[in-house]
Coordinates of C-alpha atoms in Angstrom, one line a residue:
Chain A
M11 CA -25.5 39.3 -0.6
K12 CA -23.2 36.2 -0.1
D13 CA -22.7 36.9 3.8
R14 CA -26.8 36.7 4.0
I15 CA -26.9 33.9 1.5
L16 CA -24.0 31.8 4.1
N17 CA -26.1 32.9 7.3
S18 CA -29.1 32.2 6.0
Q19 CA -30.8 28.6 7.5
E20 CA -32.2 27.9 3.6
F21 CA -28.6 27.9 2.7
K22 CA -27.7 26.1 5.7
S23 CA -29.5 22.9 6.0
L24 CA -29.1 22.5 2.2
V25 CA -26.0 22.3 2.1
R26 CA -26.5 19.3 5.4
S27 CA -28.8 17.7 3.6
K28 CA -26.8 17.4 0.7
N29 CA -23.8 16.4 2.8
T30 CA -26.4 14.2 4.7
I31 CA -27.6 12.1 1.9
S32 CA -24.1 11.9 0.0
L33 CA -21.9 10.6 2.5
I34 CA -25.2 7.9 3.4
L35 CA -25.1 7.1 0.1
T36 CA -21.0 6.9 -0.9
V37 CA -21.2 4.8 2.7
A38 CA -23.7 2.3 1.2
Q39 CA -21.5 2.1 -2.3
L40 CA -18.9 1.5 -0.1
F41 CA -20.2 -1.5 1.8
I42 CA -22.2 -3.4 -1.3
Y43 CA -19.0 -3.2 -3.1
F44 CA -16.8 -4.3 -0.8
G45 CA -18.8 -6.3 1.1
F46 CA -19.0 -8.5 -1.9
I47 CA -15.2 -8.0 -2.8
L48 CA -14.8 -9.3 1.0
L49 CA -16.8 -12.1 0.5
L50 CA -14.9 -13.3 -2.7
A51 CA -12.3 -13.3 -0.7
Y52 CA -13.1 -15.1 2.4
N53 CA -16.2 -17.4 1.2
K54 CA -15.8 -18.3 -2.1
E55 CA -18.2 -21.7 -0.8
F56 CA -21.3 -19.4 -0.6
L57 CA -20.9 -17.9 -3.6
G58 CA -20.3 -20.8 -5.1
Q59 CA -23.3 -22.8 -4.1
K60 CA -26.3 -23.8 -6.5
I61 CA -29.3 -22.2 -6.4
Y62 CA -31.7 -22.6 -9.0
G63 CA -30.3 -25.7 -12.1
P64 CA -26.6 -24.5 -12.7
V65 CA -27.6 -21.1 -11.4
T66 CA -25.1 -19.9 -8.0
V67 CA -25.9 -17.6 -5.4
G68 CA -22.8 -15.5 -7.1
I69 CA -24.5 -15.1 -10.3
P70 CA -27.4 -12.7 -9.0
V71 CA -25.8 -11.1 -6.3
G72 CA -23.0 -10.1 -8.9
I73 CA -25.4 -8.3 -11.2
G74 CA -27.3 -6.9 -8.0
V75 CA -24.8 -5.5 -7.2
I76 CA -24.7 -3.8 -11.0
I77 CA -28.6 -3.1 -10.3
L78 CA -28.0 -1.3 -7.2
T79 CA -25.6 0.9 -8.1
W80 CA -27.1 2.3 -10.4
L81 CA -30.4 2.0 -8.2
L82 CA -28.3 4.4 -6.0
T83 CA -27.4 7.3 -8.3
G84 CA -30.6 6.7 -8.9
I85 CA -32.3 7.2 -5.4
Y86 CA -30.1 10.3 -5.3
V87 CA -30.6 11.6 -8.8
A88 CA -34.7 11.6 -8.3
W89 CA -34.1 13.3 -4.7
S90 CA -31.6 16.0 -6.4
N91 CA -34.2 17.1 -9.2
K92 CA -37.1 16.5 -6.4
K93 CA -36.0 18.1 -3.3
Y94 CA -32.5 20.0 -4.0
D95 CA -32.9 21.7 -7.4
Q96 CA -36.8 23.1 -5.9
K97 CA -34.4 24.4 -2.5
V98 CA -31.6 26.0 -4.7
S99 CA -34.4 28.3 -7.0
E100 CA -36.7 29.1 -3.2
I101 CA -32.4 30.5 -2.1
R102 CA -32.4 31.6 -6.0
E103 CA -35.0 33.4 -6.1
K104 CA -35.4 34.8 -2.2
L105 CA -31.0 36.1 -1.3
V106 CA -29.5 36.2 -5.1
G107 CA -33.1 37.5 -6.8
G108 CA -34.1 35.6 -9.5
E109 CA -31.2 35.9 -11.6
Chain B
M16 CA -15.5 -23.9 -37.2
Q17 CA -14.2 -22.2 -40.4
T18 CA -13.3 -18.6 -39.7
V19 CA -12.5 -14.7 -41.9
L20 CA -11.7 -13.7 -39.1
G21 CA -8.2 -11.6 -39.6
Q22 CA -9.0 -11.8 -43.3
P23 CA -10.0 -8.2 -44.4
T24 CA -13.7 -8.6 -45.9
L25 CA -15.6 -6.9 -47.6
T26 CA -18.8 -6.6 -44.9
G27 CA -15.7 -5.2 -42.7
I28 CA -14.1 -2.9 -45.1
T29 CA -17.5 -1.7 -45.9
F30 CA -18.8 -1.2 -42.1
F31 CA -15.4 0.1 -41.3
L32 CA -15.1 2.6 -43.8
L33 CA -18.8 4.6 -43.6
F34 CA -18.0 4.5 -39.9
V35 CA -15.0 6.4 -41.3
F36 CA -16.4 9.2 -43.3
A37 CA -19.1 9.2 -41.4
T38 CA -17.5 10.6 -38.4
L39 CA -14.9 12.3 -40.5
Y40 CA -18.0 14.7 -42.1
I41 CA -18.6 15.0 -38.4
T42 CA -15.9 16.0 -38.0
Y43 CA -15.5 18.5 -40.8
W44 CA -19.5 20.0 -39.3
A45 CA -18.4 20.3 -35.7
A46 CA -15.2 22.5 -37.1
K47 CA -17.2 25.3 -38.2
R48 CA -18.9 25.3 -35.0
T49 CA -15.5 25.3 -32.6
K50 CA -13.8 28.5 -32.8
T51 CA -13.1 29.6 -29.0
T52 CA -11.7 28.0 -26.0
T53 CA -15.2 27.0 -24.8
E54 CA -16.1 25.0 -27.8
F55 CA -13.3 23.6 -28.0
Y56 CA -12.3 21.8 -24.9
A57 CA -17.1 21.5 -23.4
A58 CA -18.4 21.8 -27.2
G59 CA -19.8 25.0 -26.1
R60 CA -21.7 23.7 -23.5
S61 CA -24.1 22.5 -25.7
I62 CA -24.6 18.5 -24.8
T63 CA -27.9 17.4 -22.7
G64 CA -27.5 15.5 -19.8
F65 CA -29.1 12.2 -22.1
Q66 CA -26.8 12.3 -25.0
N67 CA -23.7 13.2 -22.7
G68 CA -24.3 10.2 -20.8
L69 CA -23.9 8.4 -23.5
A70 CA -20.8 9.9 -24.8
L71 CA -19.6 9.4 -21.0
A72 CA -20.2 5.6 -21.6
G73 CA -18.4 5.6 -24.9
D74 CA -15.3 7.4 -23.2
Y75 CA -15.2 4.4 -20.4
M76 CA -16.4 2.1 -22.2
S77 CA -12.6 0.5 -24.0
A78 CA -12.4 -2.4 -26.2
A79 CA -9.8 -4.2 -23.2
S80 CA -13.3 -4.2 -21.9
F81 CA -15.5 -5.4 -24.8
L82 CA -13.8 -8.0 -26.7
G83 CA -11.5 -8.5 -22.8
I84 CA -13.9 -9.0 -20.5
A85 CA -16.4 -11.0 -22.9
G86 CA -13.2 -13.6 -23.2
L87 CA -12.5 -13.7 -19.9
V88 CA -16.0 -14.9 -19.3
A89 CA -15.6 -16.9 -21.9
L90 CA -12.2 -17.9 -20.2
K91 CA -12.4 -17.8 -16.7
G92 CA -16.2 -17.3 -16.4
Y93 CA -17.0 -16.1 -12.8
D94 CA -14.3 -14.2 -12.4
G95 CA -14.9 -11.7 -15.3
L96 CA -18.1 -10.9 -13.9
I97 CA -15.7 -10.0 -11.1
Y98 CA -13.6 -7.9 -13.4
A99 CA -17.0 -6.1 -14.7
V100 CA -18.8 -5.6 -11.4
G101 CA -15.3 -3.3 -10.0
F102 CA -15.3 -1.2 -13.8
L103 CA -19.0 -0.1 -12.7
V104 CA -18.5 1.1 -8.9
G105 CA -17.1 4.7 -9.2
W106 CA -19.7 5.8 -11.4
P107 CA -22.1 6.5 -8.0
I108 CA -18.8 8.0 -6.4
V109 CA -18.6 10.2 -9.1
T110 CA -22.6 10.8 -9.0
F111 CA -22.3 11.3 -5.4
L112 CA -19.5 13.7 -4.1
I113 CA -17.5 15.0 -7.3
A114 CA -19.9 16.3 -10.6
E115 CA -22.4 18.8 -9.5
P116 CA -18.9 21.3 -7.6
L117 CA -16.5 19.8 -11.1
R118 CA -19.8 21.8 -13.0
N119 CA -20.2 24.2 -10.8
L120 CA -17.0 25.5 -9.3
G121 CA -14.6 24.9 -12.9
K122 CA -14.2 25.2 -16.8
Y123 CA -12.4 23.3 -18.6
T124 CA -10.1 20.8 -16.3
F125 CA -10.4 19.5 -12.7
A126 CA -7.3 21.7 -12.3
D127 CA -9.6 24.7 -12.2
V128 CA -11.5 23.5 -9.1
V129 CA -8.2 22.2 -6.9
A130 CA -6.1 25.7 -8.0
Y131 CA -9.7 27.6 -7.7
R132 CA -8.8 28.8 -4.2
L133 CA -5.6 27.7 -3.8
K134 CA -2.1 28.8 -5.7
Q135 CA -3.0 28.5 -9.0
R136 CA 0.1 27.9 -10.3
P137 CA 2.2 26.0 -8.3
I138 CA -1.2 23.7 -8.1
R139 CA -1.6 23.8 -12.0
T140 CA 1.5 22.4 -12.3
A141 CA 0.8 19.6 -10.2
A142 CA -2.4 19.2 -11.0
A143 CA -1.8 19.2 -14.3
T144 CA 1.4 16.7 -13.8
G145 CA -0.8 14.3 -12.4
A146 CA -3.6 14.5 -15.4
L147 CA -1.5 14.5 -17.7
I148 CA 0.8 11.4 -16.4
T149 CA -2.6 9.8 -16.6
V150 CA -3.9 9.7 -19.7
L151 CA -0.6 8.8 -20.7
F152 CA -0.3 5.9 -19.1
Y153 CA -3.9 4.7 -20.5
L154 CA -3.1 5.5 -23.7
I155 CA 0.1 3.7 -24.4
A156 CA -2.5 0.4 -23.0
Q157 CA -5.4 1.7 -25.5
M158 CA -3.0 2.3 -28.4
V159 CA -0.7 -1.4 -28.4
G160 CA -4.8 -3.5 -27.6
A161 CA -5.8 -1.3 -30.2
G162 CA -2.3 -2.8 -32.4
S163 CA -2.8 -5.9 -32.2
L164 CA -6.8 -5.9 -32.2
I165 CA -7.3 -4.6 -35.2
K166 CA -4.2 -7.0 -36.2
L167 CA -5.9 -9.4 -34.9
L168 CA -10.2 -8.3 -36.6
F169 CA -8.9 -7.4 -40.3
G170 CA -5.4 -8.8 -40.5
L171 CA -4.0 -5.4 -41.3
P172 CA -0.4 -5.0 -39.9
Y173 CA 0.0 -3.5 -36.3
E174 CA 2.2 -0.5 -36.7
I175 CA -0.3 0.6 -39.4
A176 CA -3.5 0.2 -37.3
V177 CA -1.4 2.4 -34.7
I178 CA -0.3 5.2 -37.3
I179 CA -4.8 5.0 -38.6
V180 CA -6.0 4.7 -35.2
G181 CA -3.4 8.3 -33.7
C182 CA -3.9 9.9 -37.1
L183 CA -8.2 9.5 -37.3
M184 CA -8.0 10.6 -33.5
I185 CA -5.9 13.1 -34.1
A186 CA -8.4 14.7 -36.6
Y187 CA -11.3 14.6 -34.7
V188 CA -9.5 16.4 -31.7
L189 CA -7.7 18.7 -33.5
F190 CA -10.6 19.9 -36.3
G191 CA -13.7 19.0 -34.0
G192 CA -12.3 19.5 -30.3
M193 CA -15.0 18.6 -27.6
L194 CA -17.8 18.1 -30.3
A195 CA -16.7 16.5 -32.5
T196 CA -15.0 14.0 -29.6
T197 CA -18.6 13.6 -27.9
W198 CA -20.8 12.2 -31.5
V199 CA -18.0 10.1 -31.8
Q200 CA -18.3 9.1 -28.6
I201 CA -22.1 8.7 -28.5
I202 CA -22.3 6.5 -31.3
K203 CA -19.9 4.6 -30.7
A204 CA -22.4 3.9 -27.4
I205 CA -24.7 3.7 -29.4
L206 CA -22.9 1.6 -31.6
L207 CA -21.7 -0.8 -28.9
L208 CA -24.8 -1.6 -26.8
G209 CA -27.1 -2.0 -30.0
G210 CA -24.7 -4.8 -31.3
S211 CA -24.1 -6.4 -28.1
T212 CA -27.6 -6.0 -27.6
I213 CA -28.4 -8.0 -30.8
L214 CA -26.2 -10.8 -30.5
V215 CA -27.0 -11.6 -27.3
F216 CA -30.4 -12.4 -28.8
L217 CA -28.9 -14.7 -31.0
I218 CA -27.8 -15.8 -27.6
L219 CA -30.6 -17.0 -26.4
L220 CA -32.8 -17.0 -29.4
S221 CA -30.1 -20.0 -30.0
F222 CA -31.3 -21.2 -26.3
G223 CA -35.0 -20.7 -26.6
F224 CA -35.1 -17.7 -24.6
N225 CA -33.7 -19.6 -21.7
Y226 CA -31.3 -18.3 -19.5
I227 CA -30.5 -21.4 -17.6
E228 CA -30.4 -23.8 -21.2
L229 CA -26.8 -21.2 -21.8
F230 CA -25.2 -21.9 -18.2
S231 CA -26.7 -25.7 -17.7
T232 CA -24.9 -25.9 -21.6
V233 CA -22.0 -24.2 -19.8
T234 CA -21.9 -26.5 -17.3
K235 CA -22.3 -29.6 -18.7
N236 CA -18.8 -28.6 -20.7
Y237 CA -17.1 -26.7 -19.0
G238 CA -18.1 -28.1 -15.0
D239 CA -19.8 -26.3 -12.4
K240 CA -16.0 -24.3 -12.1
I241 CA -16.9 -21.5 -14.7
V242 CA -20.4 -20.1 -12.8
Q243 CA -17.9 -20.2 -9.3
P244 CA -14.9 -17.5 -8.3
G245 CA -12.4 -18.2 -9.2
G246 CA -8.7 -17.1 -8.8
L247 CA -9.0 -13.5 -9.0
I248 CA -9.9 -13.0 -5.8
T249 CA -6.9 -14.9 -3.4
N250 CA -5.5 -12.1 -1.5
P251 CA -7.8 -9.8 0.2
F252 CA -5.6 -7.1 0.1
D253 CA -5.3 -7.5 -3.6
A254 CA -8.7 -7.8 -3.9
V255 CA -9.0 -4.5 -1.8
S256 CA -6.5 -2.4 -3.1
L257 CA -7.9 -3.1 -6.5
G258 CA -10.7 -1.9 -5.8
I259 CA -9.7 1.2 -4.2
A260 CA -7.8 2.1 -7.3
L261 CA -11.2 1.6 -9.6
M262 CA -13.2 3.0 -7.6
F263 CA -11.9 6.5 -7.1
G264 CA -9.7 6.1 -9.4
T265 CA -13.1 6.6 -12.0
A266 CA -13.5 9.4 -9.9
G267 CA -10.0 10.6 -10.9
L268 CA -10.4 10.1 -14.8
P269 CA -8.9 13.8 -16.8
H270 CA -11.0 12.9 -19.8
I271 CA -14.2 11.5 -17.9
L272 CA -14.2 14.6 -15.2
M273 CA -13.9 17.1 -18.8
R274 CA -17.0 15.7 -20.0
F275 CA -19.2 16.7 -17.4
Y276 CA -18.2 20.7 -18.5
T277 CA -20.0 19.8 -21.6
V278 CA -23.5 20.0 -21.0
P279 CA -25.0 23.8 -19.6
D280 CA -25.5 23.1 -16.0
A281 CA -24.9 21.1 -12.1
K282 CA -28.8 19.5 -12.7
E283 CA -27.6 18.3 -15.9
A284 CA -24.5 16.9 -15.6
R285 CA -26.3 14.5 -12.3
K286 CA -28.7 12.9 -15.2
S287 CA -25.8 13.1 -17.4
V288 CA -23.9 10.3 -14.8
F289 CA -27.1 8.7 -13.8
Y290 CA -27.7 7.5 -17.9
A291 CA -24.1 6.6 -17.8
T292 CA -24.3 4.5 -15.0
G293 CA -27.5 2.7 -16.7
F294 CA -26.0 2.2 -19.7
I295 CA -22.2 1.2 -18.9
G296 CA -24.3 -1.7 -16.0
Y297 CA -26.7 -2.9 -19.1
F298 CA -23.2 -2.9 -21.7
Y299 CA -21.3 -5.1 -18.5
I300 CA -24.5 -7.5 -18.6
L301 CA -24.3 -8.1 -22.3
T302 CA -20.5 -9.0 -21.5
F303 CA -21.4 -11.3 -19.2
T304 CA -24.4 -13.7 -21.3
I305 CA -21.7 -12.5 -24.6
G306 CA -19.3 -14.3 -23.1
F307 CA -21.1 -17.1 -21.4
G308 CA -22.8 -17.4 -24.8
A309 CA -19.1 -17.7 -27.1
A310 CA -17.8 -20.5 -23.4
A311 CA -21.2 -21.9 -25.3
L312 CA -21.5 -21.6 -28.7
V313 CA -17.7 -21.5 -30.2
G314 CA -16.4 -23.2 -27.9
Q315 CA -13.0 -21.7 -25.6
E316 CA -10.7 -24.6 -27.8
L317 CA -11.2 -22.7 -30.8
I318 CA -11.6 -19.1 -28.7
M319 CA -8.0 -20.0 -27.1
K320 CA -6.5 -21.6 -30.8
I321 CA -7.3 -17.2 -32.9
D322 CA -5.9 -15.6 -29.1
K323 CA -4.5 -16.8 -25.9
G324 CA -6.2 -13.8 -24.1
G325 CA -10.0 -15.0 -25.1
N326 CA -10.1 -11.0 -26.6
M327 CA -11.5 -12.5 -29.8
A328 CA -14.6 -14.7 -28.4
A329 CA -17.0 -11.8 -28.8
P330 CA -16.2 -11.7 -32.6
L331 CA -16.9 -15.5 -33.3
L332 CA -20.0 -16.0 -31.2
A333 CA -20.7 -13.0 -34.0
E334 CA -19.6 -15.0 -36.5
A335 CA -21.3 -18.2 -35.7
L336 CA -24.4 -16.9 -35.1
G337 CA -24.8 -14.1 -37.8
G338 CA -22.2 -14.8 -40.3
E339 CA -19.7 -13.3 -41.8
I340 CA -21.7 -9.7 -42.1
F341 CA -22.4 -9.7 -38.2
L342 CA -18.9 -10.2 -37.5
G343 CA -17.9 -8.0 -40.1
F344 CA -20.4 -5.2 -37.8
L345 CA -18.9 -6.7 -34.3
S346 CA -15.0 -5.6 -35.9
A347 CA -16.2 -2.3 -37.0
V348 CA -17.7 -1.5 -34.1
A349 CA -14.2 -2.6 -31.9
F350 CA -12.7 -0.3 -34.3
A351 CA -15.4 1.9 -33.1
T352 CA -14.9 2.0 -29.5
I353 CA -11.2 2.5 -29.4
L354 CA -11.2 5.5 -31.0
A355 CA -14.4 7.7 -28.9
V356 CA -11.7 6.2 -25.8
V357 CA -8.5 7.2 -27.4
A358 CA -9.7 10.7 -28.8
G359 CA -11.4 11.5 -25.5
L360 CA -7.7 10.5 -24.1
T361 CA -5.7 12.6 -26.3
L362 CA -8.2 16.3 -25.8
A363 CA -8.3 15.8 -22.1
G364 CA -4.1 15.7 -22.2
A365 CA -4.1 18.2 -24.4
S366 CA -6.2 20.4 -22.3
A367 CA -4.3 19.8 -18.9
V368 CA -0.8 20.9 -21.1
S369 CA -2.4 24.0 -23.0
H370 CA -5.5 24.9 -20.9
D371 CA -3.5 24.5 -17.2
L372 CA 0.3 24.4 -18.0
Y373 CA 0.2 27.1 -21.0
V374 CA -1.9 29.1 -20.5
G375 CA -2.4 29.2 -16.3
V376 CA 1.8 28.5 -15.7
V377 CA 3.8 29.9 -18.7
K378 CA 1.2 32.7 -19.7
R379 CA 0.6 33.1 -15.6
G380 CA -4.0 33.0 -16.7
R381 CA -2.8 36.3 -19.4
A382 CA -3.5 34.2 -22.9
D383 CA -5.9 35.1 -25.6
E384 CA -9.0 32.7 -27.0
K385 CA -7.3 32.9 -29.9
Q386 CA -3.5 32.2 -28.7
E387 CA -5.1 29.0 -25.6
V388 CA -7.1 27.2 -29.2
K389 CA -3.5 28.1 -30.5
A390 CA -2.2 25.9 -28.5
A391 CA -4.7 23.3 -27.4
K392 CA -4.2 23.1 -31.1
I393 CA -0.9 22.3 -30.9
A394 CA -0.6 20.2 -28.0
T395 CA -3.5 17.9 -29.4
L396 CA -1.1 17.6 -32.9
C397 CA 2.1 16.3 -30.3
L398 CA 0.4 14.2 -28.1
G399 CA -1.3 11.9 -31.8
L400 CA 2.2 11.6 -32.2
L401 CA 3.4 10.8 -29.4
A402 CA 1.4 8.3 -28.5
I403 CA 1.3 7.0 -31.8
I404 CA 5.2 6.1 -31.2
L405 CA 4.9 4.9 -27.8
G406 CA 2.0 2.7 -29.6
I407 CA 5.2 1.5 -32.0
V408 CA 7.8 1.5 -29.4
F409 CA 6.0 -0.7 -26.5
K410 CA 4.8 -3.1 -29.0
G411 CA 4.8 -7.0 -27.9
Q412 CA 4.9 -5.6 -24.9
N413 CA 2.6 -6.5 -22.2
V414 CA 1.1 -3.1 -20.8
A415 CA -1.4 -4.5 -19.0
F416 CA -0.1 -3.2 -16.2
M417 CA -0.9 0.5 -17.5
V418 CA -4.0 0.4 -17.3
G419 CA -4.4 -0.7 -13.3
L420 CA -1.5 2.0 -12.8
A421 CA -3.5 4.9 -14.7
F422 CA -6.6 3.8 -12.2
S423 CA -4.2 3.8 -9.5
I424 CA -3.4 7.8 -10.4
A425 CA -5.7 9.0 -10.7
A426 CA -7.3 7.7 -7.4
S427 CA -3.9 8.7 -5.2
A428 CA -3.3 11.8 -7.6
N429 CA -6.4 13.2 -8.4
F430 CA -9.1 12.7 -6.5
P431 CA -8.1 12.7 -3.5
A432 CA -6.8 16.8 -4.7
L433 CA -10.6 17.1 -6.4
L434 CA -11.7 16.0 -2.4
M435 CA -10.2 17.9 -0.3
S436 CA -10.5 21.1 -2.2
I437 CA -14.5 21.1 -2.8
F438 CA -15.8 19.1 0.5
W439 CA -12.7 20.4 3.5
R440 CA -12.3 24.8 3.8
K441 CA -8.4 24.0 5.4
F442 CA -7.1 22.5 2.8
T443 CA -4.0 24.3 1.5
T444 CA -2.0 24.8 -1.4
Q445 CA 1.0 22.9 0.2
G446 CA -1.2 19.9 1.4
A447 CA -1.9 19.9 -2.1
L448 CA 0.9 19.7 -3.1
W449 CA 1.8 17.1 -1.2
S450 CA -1.4 15.1 -2.2
I451 CA -0.9 14.6 -5.4
Y452 CA 2.8 14.4 -5.0
T453 CA 2.3 11.8 -3.0
G454 CA -0.2 10.2 -4.6
L455 CA 1.9 10.1 -7.6
T456 CA 5.2 8.3 -6.6
L457 CA 4.2 5.8 -4.8
S458 CA 1.5 5.0 -7.1
V459 CA 4.4 4.7 -9.8
I460 CA 7.6 4.0 -7.3
L461 CA 5.2 1.0 -5.2
I462 CA 3.6 -0.9 -9.3
V463 CA 7.7 -1.4 -10.5
L464 CA 8.3 -3.1 -7.1
S465 CA 5.3 -4.7 -7.4
P466 CA 4.5 -8.3 -9.1
T467 CA 3.7 -6.9 -11.6
V468 CA 6.3 -5.3 -12.8
W469 CA 9.2 -6.4 -10.3
V470 CA 8.4 -9.9 -11.3
E471 CA 6.9 -10.4 -14.4
I472 CA 8.3 -7.9 -16.5
L473 CA 11.5 -7.3 -14.7
K474 CA 11.3 -11.3 -14.2
N475 CA 13.3 -11.1 -11.1
S476 CA 12.3 -13.7 -8.8
Q477 CA 10.0 -12.1 -5.5
A478 CA 8.4 -8.8 -5.4
I479 CA 8.9 -6.3 -3.3
F480 CA 5.9 -5.0 -2.3
P481 CA 3.6 -7.9 -2.6
L482 CA 0.5 -6.3 -4.1
K483 CA -0.4 -5.9 -7.5
N484 CA -2.2 -2.9 -7.2
P485 CA -0.6 0.1 -4.7
A486 CA -4.0 1.7 -4.5
I487 CA -4.5 0.5 -1.0
V488 CA -1.0 2.3 0.0
S489 CA -1.1 5.3 -2.3
F490 CA -4.5 6.4 -1.8
F491 CA -4.6 6.8 1.9
A492 CA -1.7 7.6 1.8
S493 CA -2.2 10.8 -0.3
F494 CA -5.0 11.9 2.5
A495 CA -3.2 11.5 5.4
V496 CA 0.4 13.8 4.1
G497 CA -2.5 16.3 2.3
I498 CA -4.7 16.5 5.6
L499 CA -1.0 16.5 7.4
V500 CA 0.3 19.0 5.8
S501 CA -2.3 21.8 5.4
L502 CA -3.0 21.1 9.6
L503 CA 1.1 22.4 9.4
T504 CA 0.4 25.2 7.0
Q505 CA -2.3 27.5 7.9
E506 CA -3.4 29.2 4.7
K507 CA -6.1 32.1 5.7
E508 CA -6.9 33.5 1.8
A509 CA -7.4 30.0 0.8
E510 CA -10.1 29.8 3.6
A511 CA -11.6 33.0 3.5
K512 CA -12.5 32.0 -0.3
F513 CA -13.9 28.8 1.0
E514 CA -17.5 30.4 1.4
S515 CA -17.9 32.6 -2.3
E516 CA -16.6 28.6 -2.8
K517 CA -19.3 27.4 -1.3
I518 CA -22.0 29.3 -2.3
R519 CA -21.2 28.3 -5.9
S520 CA -20.6 24.6 -5.6
Y521 CA -24.1 24.7 -4.3
I522 CA -26.5 26.9 -5.9
G523 CA -23.8 27.6 -8.9
V524 CA -24.1 31.0 -8.4
G525 CA -21.6 32.4 -10.5
A526 CA -20.5 29.0 -12.8
E527 CA -19.5 29.1 -15.7

């Protein structure tokens, strides 16, 4: 049974798609956070500019990092709940014998 | 402004006792349902994704982040937000890379996953050491914080506060195991999120629900500097190093990882991180507002008069806006916050001792349910007492560096081994051992030589290692050494097991 699962196209594409999504989102998260940190280190003036009354650029950017962080996990969970779980149950039914 | 902060008030004590009785009753209820190892370590895997999301948030949002970050924002403004963001950004890493495989491959601890296809005894020893040291540093920081915060809030002597916290946390974990701990964390998360939401509502109420007015007031009183990035990030290497520790450390904290075993399957584990990230993010946005609210409505002068570090900004604001009753409520919430975190830490530390070291290493995996639960309870008691003693020993010491150190060890000893054992076929026992011990020793040695310890605590004039957090070195070194040693030492057996591990990791066949 093991070999049948491992050699099946379905399982291979499942692993590939999941790893791709995880990798892309991880890189996106690293980019967002370390981008923010490096912006702070190298261009404080930009973040300190006022855009609306007393509100500086840094405030929506900082809050934005928090919201984006949450959105990225949301994208991952939505994809997994919809696509990934469906593929898993297909594989289970076809190859494991519908445990 | 007159304040009753630091005196035991009737409302404060009432809320406090209410919380203590409620949680002890839950512990009594949970104790009847906590007999087997799965029940003790993992609440019988009966927690739903949503509940676990709240409990994860309750496990993670410490009093230091509630009172500390609000205070930091009140005194330093924008820099407090930068600090808060760092504590959130690790959660996606947990979601994308760790939560599901961890749930599918392990049983009770993250060492289960690292040891899955490698040699049990040496790996469990190493992983449990990493877990235990992470937990201990985090726990000392929390206990010392607990003692001083409760003293400021209720006027209780430091030692008494530490002993009360210690005894309650031992009671929850010893009798109620993971089930009681989970519900303490859920209640605390609801109280903390609810209390902060009310506080923010009251702030906005006094500014006519005009958020911009709040910023106008603080900039009018304290200048534009308060809404601009200040001195927190000056050296980019320092900032990136701390960022690495926070980001990957979150994915290596034993008490957080352990929570994923309390849900029935990987799908619930994944959902729970999404909820947790939402709750924690929302909480930090509230905290940011509370900090500015305190600066505007209480004033920096009074906040610093009560506590130089600003820790009392949120309670003072609560009193200014909601009177003695709201202050009493919020103080009890802060107390609940401390308890939920230390209980989670104690349980994680105790499982490393009983499940990994005692059963896995000493008994070579051959112990029955009864023996293991007994070992876990003895470990809980010992660790709890140790936490009380260390909390008292470190009274008045500067322990702020310990949280950074705990995150650095989690990021460089626990996380790399966990990640490579899940994703890399050629990872070997020797590779894992070298990776864990490299991350661990480098973190500890470099932090001693860093400005935070070498200069601030040991009073030398110049630091030998220039950065405040060692993670930028220890994290990459741990990966490099782990990869290099694995390539030099082939382990055919482990490679062969990787395939069956993959089936279990990706589709959950055979998961417990």
